[in-house]
Coordinates of C-alpha atoms in Angstrom, one line a residue:
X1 CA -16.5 22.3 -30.4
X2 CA -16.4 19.1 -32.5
X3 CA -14.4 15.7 -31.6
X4 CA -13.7 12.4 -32.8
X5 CA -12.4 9.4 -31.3
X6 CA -10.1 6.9 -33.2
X7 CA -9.1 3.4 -31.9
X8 CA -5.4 2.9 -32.8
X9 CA -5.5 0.1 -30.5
X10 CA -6.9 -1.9 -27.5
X11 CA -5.6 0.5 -25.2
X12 CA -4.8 3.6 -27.5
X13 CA -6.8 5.6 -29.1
X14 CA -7.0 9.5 -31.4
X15 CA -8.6 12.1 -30.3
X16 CA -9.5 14.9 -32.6
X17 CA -10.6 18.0 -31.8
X18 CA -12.1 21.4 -33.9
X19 CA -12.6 24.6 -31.8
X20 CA -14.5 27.5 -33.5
X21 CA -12.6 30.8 -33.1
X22 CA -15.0 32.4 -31.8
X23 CA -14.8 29.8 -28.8
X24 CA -11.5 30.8 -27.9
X25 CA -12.7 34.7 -27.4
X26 CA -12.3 34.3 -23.4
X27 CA -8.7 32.8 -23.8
X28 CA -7.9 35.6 -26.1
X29 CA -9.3 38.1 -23.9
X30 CA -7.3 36.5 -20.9
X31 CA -4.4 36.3 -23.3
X32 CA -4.1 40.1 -24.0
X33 CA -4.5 41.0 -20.2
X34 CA -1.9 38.7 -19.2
X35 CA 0.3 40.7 -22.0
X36 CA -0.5 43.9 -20.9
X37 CA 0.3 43.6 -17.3
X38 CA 3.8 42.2 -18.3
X39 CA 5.0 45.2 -21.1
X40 CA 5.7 48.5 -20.6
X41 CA 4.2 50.9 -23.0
X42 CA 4.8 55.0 -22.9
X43 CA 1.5 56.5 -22.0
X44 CA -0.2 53.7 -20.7
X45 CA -0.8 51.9 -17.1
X46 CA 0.6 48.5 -16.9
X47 CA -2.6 46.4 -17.2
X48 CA -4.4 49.0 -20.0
X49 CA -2.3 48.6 -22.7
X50 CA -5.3 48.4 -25.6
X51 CA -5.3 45.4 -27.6
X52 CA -3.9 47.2 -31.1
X53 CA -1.1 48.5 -29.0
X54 CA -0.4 44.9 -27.8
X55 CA -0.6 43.3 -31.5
X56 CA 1.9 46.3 -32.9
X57 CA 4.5 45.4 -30.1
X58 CA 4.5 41.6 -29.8
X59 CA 2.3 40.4 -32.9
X60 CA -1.4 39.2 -33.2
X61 CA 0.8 35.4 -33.4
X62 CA 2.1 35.5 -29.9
X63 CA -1.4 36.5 -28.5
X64 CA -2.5 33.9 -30.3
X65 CA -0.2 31.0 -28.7
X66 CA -0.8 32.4 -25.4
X67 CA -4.3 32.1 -26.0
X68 CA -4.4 28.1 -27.5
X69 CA -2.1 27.2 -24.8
X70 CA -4.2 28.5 -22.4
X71 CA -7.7 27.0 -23.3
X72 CA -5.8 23.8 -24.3
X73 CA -6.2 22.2 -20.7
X74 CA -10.1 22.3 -20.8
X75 CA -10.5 22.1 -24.5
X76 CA -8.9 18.7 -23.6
X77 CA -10.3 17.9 -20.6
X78 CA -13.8 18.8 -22.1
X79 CA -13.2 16.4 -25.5
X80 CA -12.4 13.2 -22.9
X81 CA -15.9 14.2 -21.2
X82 CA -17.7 14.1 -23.7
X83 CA -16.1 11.3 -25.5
X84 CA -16.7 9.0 -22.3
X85 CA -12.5 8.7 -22.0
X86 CA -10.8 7.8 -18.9
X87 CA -7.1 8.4 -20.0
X88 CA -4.3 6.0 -18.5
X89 CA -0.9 8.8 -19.6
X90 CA -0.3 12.5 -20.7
X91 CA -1.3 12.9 -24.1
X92 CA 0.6 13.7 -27.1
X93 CA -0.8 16.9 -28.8
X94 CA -0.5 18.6 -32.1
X95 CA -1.6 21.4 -32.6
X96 CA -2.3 22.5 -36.4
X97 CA -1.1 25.6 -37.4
X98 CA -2.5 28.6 -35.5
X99 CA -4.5 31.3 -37.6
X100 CA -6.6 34.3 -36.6
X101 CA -9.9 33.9 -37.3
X102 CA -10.0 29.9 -38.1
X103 CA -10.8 26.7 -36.7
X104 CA -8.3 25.7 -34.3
X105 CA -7.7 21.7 -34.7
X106 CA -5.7 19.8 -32.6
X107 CA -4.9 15.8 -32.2
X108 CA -4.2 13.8 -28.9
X109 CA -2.8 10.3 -28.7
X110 CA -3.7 8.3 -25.3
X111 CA -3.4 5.2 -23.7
X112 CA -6.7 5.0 -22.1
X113 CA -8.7 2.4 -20.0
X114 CA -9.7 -0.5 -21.4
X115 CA -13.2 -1.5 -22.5
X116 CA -14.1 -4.9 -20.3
X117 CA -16.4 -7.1 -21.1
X118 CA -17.3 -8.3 -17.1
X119 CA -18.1 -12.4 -16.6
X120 CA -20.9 -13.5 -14.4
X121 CA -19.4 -12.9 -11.4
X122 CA -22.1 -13.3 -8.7
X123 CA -21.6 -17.0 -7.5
X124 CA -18.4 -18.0 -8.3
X125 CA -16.7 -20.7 -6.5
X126 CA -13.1 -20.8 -4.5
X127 CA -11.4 -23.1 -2.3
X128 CA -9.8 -22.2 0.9
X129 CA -8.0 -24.1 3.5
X130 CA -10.0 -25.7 6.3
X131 CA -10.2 -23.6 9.5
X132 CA -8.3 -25.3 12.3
X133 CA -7.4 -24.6 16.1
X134 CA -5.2 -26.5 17.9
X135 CA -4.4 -27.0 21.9
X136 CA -0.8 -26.5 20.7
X137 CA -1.8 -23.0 19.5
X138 CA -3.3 -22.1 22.4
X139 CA -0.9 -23.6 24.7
X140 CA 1.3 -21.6 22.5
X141 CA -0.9 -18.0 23.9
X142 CA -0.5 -19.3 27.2
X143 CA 3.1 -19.4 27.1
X144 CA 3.9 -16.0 25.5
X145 CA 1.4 -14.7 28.6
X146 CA 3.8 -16.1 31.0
X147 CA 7.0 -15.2 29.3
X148 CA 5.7 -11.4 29.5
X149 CA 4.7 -12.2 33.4
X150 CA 8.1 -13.5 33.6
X151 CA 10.9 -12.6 36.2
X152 CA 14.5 -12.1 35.6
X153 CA 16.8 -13.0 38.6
X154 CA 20.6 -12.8 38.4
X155 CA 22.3 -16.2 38.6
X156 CA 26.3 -17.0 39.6
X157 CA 26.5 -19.7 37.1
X158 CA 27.6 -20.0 33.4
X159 CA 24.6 -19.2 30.7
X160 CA 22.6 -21.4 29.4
X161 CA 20.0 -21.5 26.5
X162 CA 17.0 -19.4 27.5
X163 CA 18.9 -17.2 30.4
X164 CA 18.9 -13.1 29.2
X165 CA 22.3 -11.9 29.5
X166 CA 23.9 -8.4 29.3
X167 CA 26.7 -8.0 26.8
X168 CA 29.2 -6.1 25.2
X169 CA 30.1 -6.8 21.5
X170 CA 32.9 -5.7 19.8
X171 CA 34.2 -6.8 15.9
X172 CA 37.3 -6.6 14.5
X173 CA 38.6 -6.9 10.3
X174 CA 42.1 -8.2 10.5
X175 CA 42.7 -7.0 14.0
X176 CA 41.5 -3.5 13.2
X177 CA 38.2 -2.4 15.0
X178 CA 35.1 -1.6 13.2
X179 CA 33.7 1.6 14.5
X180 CA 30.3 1.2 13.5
X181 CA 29.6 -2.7 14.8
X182 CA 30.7 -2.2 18.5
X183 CA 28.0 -2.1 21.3
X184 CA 27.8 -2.3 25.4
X185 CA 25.3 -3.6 27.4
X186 CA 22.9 -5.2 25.2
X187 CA 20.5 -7.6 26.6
X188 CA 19.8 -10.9 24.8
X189 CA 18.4 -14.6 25.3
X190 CA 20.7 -17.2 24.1
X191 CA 18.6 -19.5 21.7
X192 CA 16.5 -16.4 20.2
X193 CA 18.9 -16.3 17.2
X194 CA 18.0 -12.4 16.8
X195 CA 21.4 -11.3 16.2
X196 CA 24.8 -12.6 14.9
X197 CA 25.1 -15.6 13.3
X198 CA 27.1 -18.0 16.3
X199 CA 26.7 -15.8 18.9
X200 CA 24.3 -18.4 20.6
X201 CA 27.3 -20.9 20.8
X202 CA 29.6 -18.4 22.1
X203 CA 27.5 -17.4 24.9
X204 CA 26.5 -21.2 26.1
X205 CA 28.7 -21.8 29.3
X206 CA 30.0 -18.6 29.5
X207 CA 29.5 -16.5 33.6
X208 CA 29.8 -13.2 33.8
X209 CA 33.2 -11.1 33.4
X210 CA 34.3 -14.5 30.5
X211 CA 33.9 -13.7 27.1
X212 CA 34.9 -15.6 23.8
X213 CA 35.5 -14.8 20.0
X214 CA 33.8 -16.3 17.5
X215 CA 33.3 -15.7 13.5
X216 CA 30.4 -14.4 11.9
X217 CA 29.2 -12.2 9.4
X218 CA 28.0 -8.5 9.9
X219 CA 24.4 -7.7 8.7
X220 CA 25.4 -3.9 7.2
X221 CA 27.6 -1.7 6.9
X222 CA 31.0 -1.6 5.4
X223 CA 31.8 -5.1 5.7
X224 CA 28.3 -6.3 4.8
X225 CA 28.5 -10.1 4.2
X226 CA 32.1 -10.7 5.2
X227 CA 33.7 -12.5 7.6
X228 CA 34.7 -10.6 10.6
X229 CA 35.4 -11.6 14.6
X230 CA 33.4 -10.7 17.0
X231 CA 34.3 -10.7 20.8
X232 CA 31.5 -11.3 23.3
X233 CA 31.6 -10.1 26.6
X234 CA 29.5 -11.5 29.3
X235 CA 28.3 -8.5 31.9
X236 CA 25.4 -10.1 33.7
X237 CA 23.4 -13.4 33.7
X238 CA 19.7 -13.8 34.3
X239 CA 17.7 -16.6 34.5
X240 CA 13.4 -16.0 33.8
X241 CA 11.5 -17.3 36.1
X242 CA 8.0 -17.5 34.9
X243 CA 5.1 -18.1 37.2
X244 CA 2.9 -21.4 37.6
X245 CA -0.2 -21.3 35.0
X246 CA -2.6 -22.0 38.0
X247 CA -5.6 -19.9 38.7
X248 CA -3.8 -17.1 40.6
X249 CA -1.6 -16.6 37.3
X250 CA -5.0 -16.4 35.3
X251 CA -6.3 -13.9 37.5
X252 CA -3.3 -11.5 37.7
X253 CA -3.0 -11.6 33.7
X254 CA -6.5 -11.1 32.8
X255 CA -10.2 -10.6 33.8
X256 CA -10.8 -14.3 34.5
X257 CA -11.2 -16.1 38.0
X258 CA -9.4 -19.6 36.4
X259 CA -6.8 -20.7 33.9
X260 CA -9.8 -22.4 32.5
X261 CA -11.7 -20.0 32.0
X262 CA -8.3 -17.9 30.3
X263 CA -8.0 -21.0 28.2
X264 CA -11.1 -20.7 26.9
X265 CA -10.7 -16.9 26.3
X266 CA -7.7 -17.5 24.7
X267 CA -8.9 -20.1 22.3
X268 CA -11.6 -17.9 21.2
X269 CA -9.3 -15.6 20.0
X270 CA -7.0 -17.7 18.2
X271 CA -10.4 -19.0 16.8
X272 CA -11.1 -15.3 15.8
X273 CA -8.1 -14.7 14.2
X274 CA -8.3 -17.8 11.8
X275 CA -11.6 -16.7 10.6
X276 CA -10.0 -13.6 10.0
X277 CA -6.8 -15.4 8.1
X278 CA -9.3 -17.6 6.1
X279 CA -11.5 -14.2 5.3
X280 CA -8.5 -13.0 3.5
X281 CA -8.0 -16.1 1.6
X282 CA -11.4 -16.6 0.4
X283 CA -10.9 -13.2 -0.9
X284 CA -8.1 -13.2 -2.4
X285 CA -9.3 -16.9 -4.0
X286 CA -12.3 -15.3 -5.3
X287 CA -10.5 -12.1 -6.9
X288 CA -7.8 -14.7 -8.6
X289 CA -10.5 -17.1 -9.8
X290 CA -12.6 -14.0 -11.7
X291 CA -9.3 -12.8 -13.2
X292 CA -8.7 -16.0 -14.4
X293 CA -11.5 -15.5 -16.9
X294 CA -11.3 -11.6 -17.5
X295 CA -9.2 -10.7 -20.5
X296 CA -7.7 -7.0 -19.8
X297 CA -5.6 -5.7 -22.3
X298 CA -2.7 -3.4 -20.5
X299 CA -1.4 -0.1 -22.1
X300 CA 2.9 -0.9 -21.8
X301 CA 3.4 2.9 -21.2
X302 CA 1.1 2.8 -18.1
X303 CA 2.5 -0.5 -16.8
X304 CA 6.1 1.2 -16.9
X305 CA 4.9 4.5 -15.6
X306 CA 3.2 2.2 -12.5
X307 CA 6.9 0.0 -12.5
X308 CA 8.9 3.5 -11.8
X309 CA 6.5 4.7 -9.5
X310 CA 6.9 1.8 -7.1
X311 CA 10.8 1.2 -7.8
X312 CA 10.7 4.7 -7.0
X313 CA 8.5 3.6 -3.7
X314 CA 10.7 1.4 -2.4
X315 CA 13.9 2.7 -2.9
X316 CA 12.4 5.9 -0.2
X317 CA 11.4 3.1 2.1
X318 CA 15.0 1.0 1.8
X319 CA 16.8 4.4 2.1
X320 CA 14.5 5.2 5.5
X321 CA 16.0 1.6 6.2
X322 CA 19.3 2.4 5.8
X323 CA 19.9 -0.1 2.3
X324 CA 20.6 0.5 -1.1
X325 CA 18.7 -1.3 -3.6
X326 CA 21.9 -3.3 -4.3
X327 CA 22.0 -4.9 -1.0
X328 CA 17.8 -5.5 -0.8
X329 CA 18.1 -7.4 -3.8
X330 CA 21.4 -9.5 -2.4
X331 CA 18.9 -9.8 0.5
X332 CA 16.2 -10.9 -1.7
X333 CA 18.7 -13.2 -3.4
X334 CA 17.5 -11.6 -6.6
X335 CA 18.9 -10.4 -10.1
X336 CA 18.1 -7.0 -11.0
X337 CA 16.8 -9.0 -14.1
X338 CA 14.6 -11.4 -11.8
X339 CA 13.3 -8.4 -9.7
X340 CA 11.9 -6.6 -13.0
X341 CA 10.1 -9.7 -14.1
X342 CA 8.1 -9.7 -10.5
X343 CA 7.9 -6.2 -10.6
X344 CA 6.4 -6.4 -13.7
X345 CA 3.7 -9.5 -12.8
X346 CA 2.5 -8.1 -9.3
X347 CA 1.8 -4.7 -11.4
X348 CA 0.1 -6.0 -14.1
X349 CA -2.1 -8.3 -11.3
X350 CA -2.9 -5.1 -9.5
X351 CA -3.7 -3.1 -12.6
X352 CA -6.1 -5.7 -13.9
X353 CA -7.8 -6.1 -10.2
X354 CA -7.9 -1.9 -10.0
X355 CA -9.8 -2.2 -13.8
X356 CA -11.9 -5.0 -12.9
X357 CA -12.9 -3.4 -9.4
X358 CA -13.9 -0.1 -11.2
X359 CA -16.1 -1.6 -13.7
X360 CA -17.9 -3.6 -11.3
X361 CA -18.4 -1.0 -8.5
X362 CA -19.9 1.4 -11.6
X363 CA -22.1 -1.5 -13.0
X364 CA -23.6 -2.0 -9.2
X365 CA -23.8 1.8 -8.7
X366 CA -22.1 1.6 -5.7
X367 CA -21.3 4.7 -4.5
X368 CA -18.9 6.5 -0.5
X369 CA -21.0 7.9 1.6
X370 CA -18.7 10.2 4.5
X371 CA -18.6 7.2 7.2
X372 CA -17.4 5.2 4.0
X373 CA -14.2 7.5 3.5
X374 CA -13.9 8.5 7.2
X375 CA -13.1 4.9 8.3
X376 CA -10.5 4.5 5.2
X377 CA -8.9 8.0 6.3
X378 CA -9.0 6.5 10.1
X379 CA -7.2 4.0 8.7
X380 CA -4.3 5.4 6.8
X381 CA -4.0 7.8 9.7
X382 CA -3.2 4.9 12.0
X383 CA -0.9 2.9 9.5
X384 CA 0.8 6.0 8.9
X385 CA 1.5 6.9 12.7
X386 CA -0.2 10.2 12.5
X387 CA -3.1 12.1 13.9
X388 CA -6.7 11.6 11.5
X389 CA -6.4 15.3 10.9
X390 CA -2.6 15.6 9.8
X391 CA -3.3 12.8 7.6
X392 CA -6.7 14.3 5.8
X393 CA -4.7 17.7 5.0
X394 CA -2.0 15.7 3.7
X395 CA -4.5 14.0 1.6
X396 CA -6.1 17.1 0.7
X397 CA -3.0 19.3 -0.1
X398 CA -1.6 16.2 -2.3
X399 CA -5.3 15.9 -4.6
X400 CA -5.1 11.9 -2.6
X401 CA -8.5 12.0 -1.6
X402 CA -10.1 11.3 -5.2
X403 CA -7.1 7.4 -5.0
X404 CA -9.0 7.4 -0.9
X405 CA -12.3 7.5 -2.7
X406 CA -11.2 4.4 -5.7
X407 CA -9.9 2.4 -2.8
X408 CA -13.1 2.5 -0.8
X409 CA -15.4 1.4 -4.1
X410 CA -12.7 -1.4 -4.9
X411 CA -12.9 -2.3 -1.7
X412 CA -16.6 -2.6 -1.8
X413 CA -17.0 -4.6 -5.0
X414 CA -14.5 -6.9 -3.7
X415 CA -16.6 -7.7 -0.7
X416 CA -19.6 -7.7 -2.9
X417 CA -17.6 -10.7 -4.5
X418 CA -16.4 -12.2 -2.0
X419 CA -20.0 -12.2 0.3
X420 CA -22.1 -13.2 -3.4
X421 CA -18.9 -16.1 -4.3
X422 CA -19.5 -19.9 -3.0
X423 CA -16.3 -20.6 -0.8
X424 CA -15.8 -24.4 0.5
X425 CA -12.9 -25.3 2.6
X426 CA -10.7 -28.7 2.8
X427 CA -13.9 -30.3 3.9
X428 CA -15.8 -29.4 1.7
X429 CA -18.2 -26.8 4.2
X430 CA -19.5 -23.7 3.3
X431 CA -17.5 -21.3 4.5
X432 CA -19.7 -18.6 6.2
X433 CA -18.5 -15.1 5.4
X434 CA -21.2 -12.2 4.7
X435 CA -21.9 -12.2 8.2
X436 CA -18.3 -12.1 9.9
X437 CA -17.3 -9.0 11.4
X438 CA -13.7 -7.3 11.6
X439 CA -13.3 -9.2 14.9
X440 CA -13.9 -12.4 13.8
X441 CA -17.1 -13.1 15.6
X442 CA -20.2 -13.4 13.5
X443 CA -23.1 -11.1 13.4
X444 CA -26.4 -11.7 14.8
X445 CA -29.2 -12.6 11.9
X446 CA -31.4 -9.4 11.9
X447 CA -35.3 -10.3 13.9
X448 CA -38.4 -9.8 12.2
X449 CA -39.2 -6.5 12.5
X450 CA -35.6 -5.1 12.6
X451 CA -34.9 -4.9 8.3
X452 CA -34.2 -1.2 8.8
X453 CA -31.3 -1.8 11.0
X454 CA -27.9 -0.9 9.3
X455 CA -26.5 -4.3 8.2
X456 CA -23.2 -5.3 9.8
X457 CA -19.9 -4.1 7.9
X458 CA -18.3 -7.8 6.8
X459 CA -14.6 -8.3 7.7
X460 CA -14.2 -9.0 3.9
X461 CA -15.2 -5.1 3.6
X462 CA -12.5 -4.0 6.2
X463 CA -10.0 -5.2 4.9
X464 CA -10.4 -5.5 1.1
X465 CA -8.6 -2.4 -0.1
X466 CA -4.8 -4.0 1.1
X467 CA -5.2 -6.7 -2.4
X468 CA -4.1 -3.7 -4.3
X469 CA -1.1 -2.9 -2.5
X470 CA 2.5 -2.7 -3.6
X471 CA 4.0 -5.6 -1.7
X472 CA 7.6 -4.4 -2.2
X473 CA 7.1 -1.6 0.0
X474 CA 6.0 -3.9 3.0
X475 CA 8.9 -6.1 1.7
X476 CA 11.1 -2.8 2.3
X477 CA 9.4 -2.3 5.7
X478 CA 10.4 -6.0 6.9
X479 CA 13.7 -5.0 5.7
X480 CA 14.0 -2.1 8.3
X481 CA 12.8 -4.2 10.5
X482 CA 15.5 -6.7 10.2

């Protein structure tokens, strides 16, 4: 077999192909056994038609066809090997015309990856905001630990912004009730502002058995965004009680003897997490300052395909969330015109990080071990609510763990970036980051002596596969949530 490549363009190229017939003698073999199981000739077992037989009944031509559309697949698949292709769509073929006993030709236009030409990228430098912990966010730790050690004891008074009360709602269009947006004893805090617009005014001074009426608008449903009246009823009325932060509180909350000793606890974690927050800047800082100085040509039939799949991504998530795509965008307070134009930028960013990613995990050789894909599979398992193993025959039966595999080398080169870039904050200091860990504490600097130790896996590692995820599907997600 004999092929050519042809650049049409950046991102398109011809492939030709010329296939000795005697090449295609196992396809034509497999050809007339497929035929002979499928007629029916006097004389002869299904299966042993002989071959002369088969050509005076169907024609030499059909055997033929069957036989080129049968080795097509891997003639195909063989040319892109050996041509060094990684194709980006489904080709178009032609296929000369078929003869017995000559040269089968054949073309196949592509969009295919792009060559990239990779900047230095070891050292670069990004800028990320300086790390700060205040008492107020602590304080702010504190306080959720008391609301969840908190109390509820009924009161005989009128509500008041922070009691819980049990309610019944009920709205009406025009007088007429709406099935759908009635409810009874629903509990609540006035002052959360988790559910109808002005139903924290209606419920201030109100005692149980009172109710009031008050306008608002519903959320969903048929009267979606229009004005309706909605009649609160008061059931119950509890006030929280929340116990003192002394050092009793501290020691029936956590492991800790004194609330100083909690405060301190609790400060290191909030301290944790912001390493953590300012982990995934620096790395998104560093991937958006070497793609501003990468040029990546983008085949328009792949960025379309990509476009569809995720519309077609998000409209299964909104539908999950009971919406239409109608009502996310009026959510959105988006055009179907605006939405396309975002669709379109956050696919071509991903596209050119995915490219960029590739070529640099390939040029450091960097390869998945099994603990490399078992943690990613751990992973998806957990975000997807399902055992390890339901999730790795998914992944199997689907052909998802050669993407599983992609996302584990992107996110490796991304670290590699990220741990190799110069990152300064506000302040101008150095901000420390090959040696942070997925917790946020920092690893220990390996002692003489101990070089053969596995090194620590960076946080930047963990977590740098999510840069290449669609955002409109966790957009959809905090829909449902709503």
């Amino acid at each position: 077999m004999k092929s050519a490549v042809e650049s049409l363009n950046p991102t398109r190229v011809k492939l030709s192909v010329e296939v000795p017939f005697d090449e295609l003698k196992p396809s034509l073999d497999a050809a007339y056994k497929k035929i002979s199981q499928q007629i029916s000739v006097p004389g002869f077992r299904k299966g042993r038609v002989p071959t002369a037989i088969i050509d005076q009944r169907v024609g030499r031509n059909t055997v033929l066809v069957e036989a080129v559309n049968d080795a097509l697949p891997e003639l195909y698949s063989k040319a892109l090997d050996e041509n060094d292709i990684t194709p980006l769509s489904r080709p178009e073929l032609q296929v000369d015309d078929i003869a017995d006993g000559t040269t089968l030709a054949f073309t196949a236009e592509l969009d295919v990856l792009p060559k990239i030409e990779l900047p230095e990228y070891h050292g670069l430098e990004a800028s990320v905001e300086e790390l700060s912990v205040k008492d107020s966010d602590v304080d702010e730790q504190l306080e959720n630990l008391r609301q969840r050690f908190g109390t509820l004891h009924p009161v005989e008074r009128p509500a008041q912004t922070g009691d819980f009360v049990t309610i019944d709602l009920a709205a009406t269009k025009d007088g007429e009730p709406i099935t759908d947006a009635q409810a009874a004893g629903m509990s609540y805090q006035i002052g959360s502002g988790t559910m109808l617009e002005g139903l924290d005014g209606a419920l201030d001074g109100l005692s149980a058995g009172e109710e009031a009426t008050f306008e608002s608008t519903l959320v969903g449903g048929e009267y979606r965004d229009q004005p309706v009246d909605v009649t609160v009823k008061v059931t119950a009325v509890k006030e929280q009680e929340l116990p003192e932060l002394d050092d009793e509180f501290a020691q029936t909350a956590s492991e800790f003897d004194t609330v100083e000793e909690l405060r301190a606890d609790l400060r290191d974690q909030v301290t944790r997490s912001a390493r953590l927050t300012q982990a995934a800047a620096a790395r998104d800082a560093v991937l958006e300052k070497l793609l501003s100085v990468v040029d990546v040509p983008l085949p328009d039939g792949a960025v379309e395909d990509e476009k569809s799949s995720r519309s077609q991504q998000l409209s299964e998530q909104l539908s999950y969330a009971g919406m239409s795509m109608t009502e996310f965008l009026e959510s959105e307070g988006q055009t179907p015109d605006e939405f396309d134009e975002q669709l379109d930028t956050r696919v071509r960013e991903a596209m050119v990080a995915q490219f960029v990613l590739d070529q640099i995990a390939q040029v450091e050789q960097m390869g998945v071990d099994e603990s490399d894909l078992t943690q990613q599979l751990m992973r998806r398992a957990q975000q997807a609510g399902v055992s390890p193993e339901q999730y790795v025959k998914l992944a199997m039966d689907n052909n998802h763990l050669p993407e599983i595999i992609g996302e584990v080398r992107r996110g490796k080169a991304l670290a590699h970036l990220v741990e190799s870039a110069v990152v300064k904050d506000g302040a101008g200091n150095v901000v420390e980051l090959a040696m942070l860990l997925p917790d946020g504490t920092y690893a220990e600097p390996p002692e003489a002596g101990d070089e053969e130790e596995a090194p620590p896996v960076p946080a930047t590692d963990a977590a740098a596969d999510v840069v290449i995820a669609s955002d409109y599907v966790v957009m959809a997600d905090e829909a449902k949530q709503d």
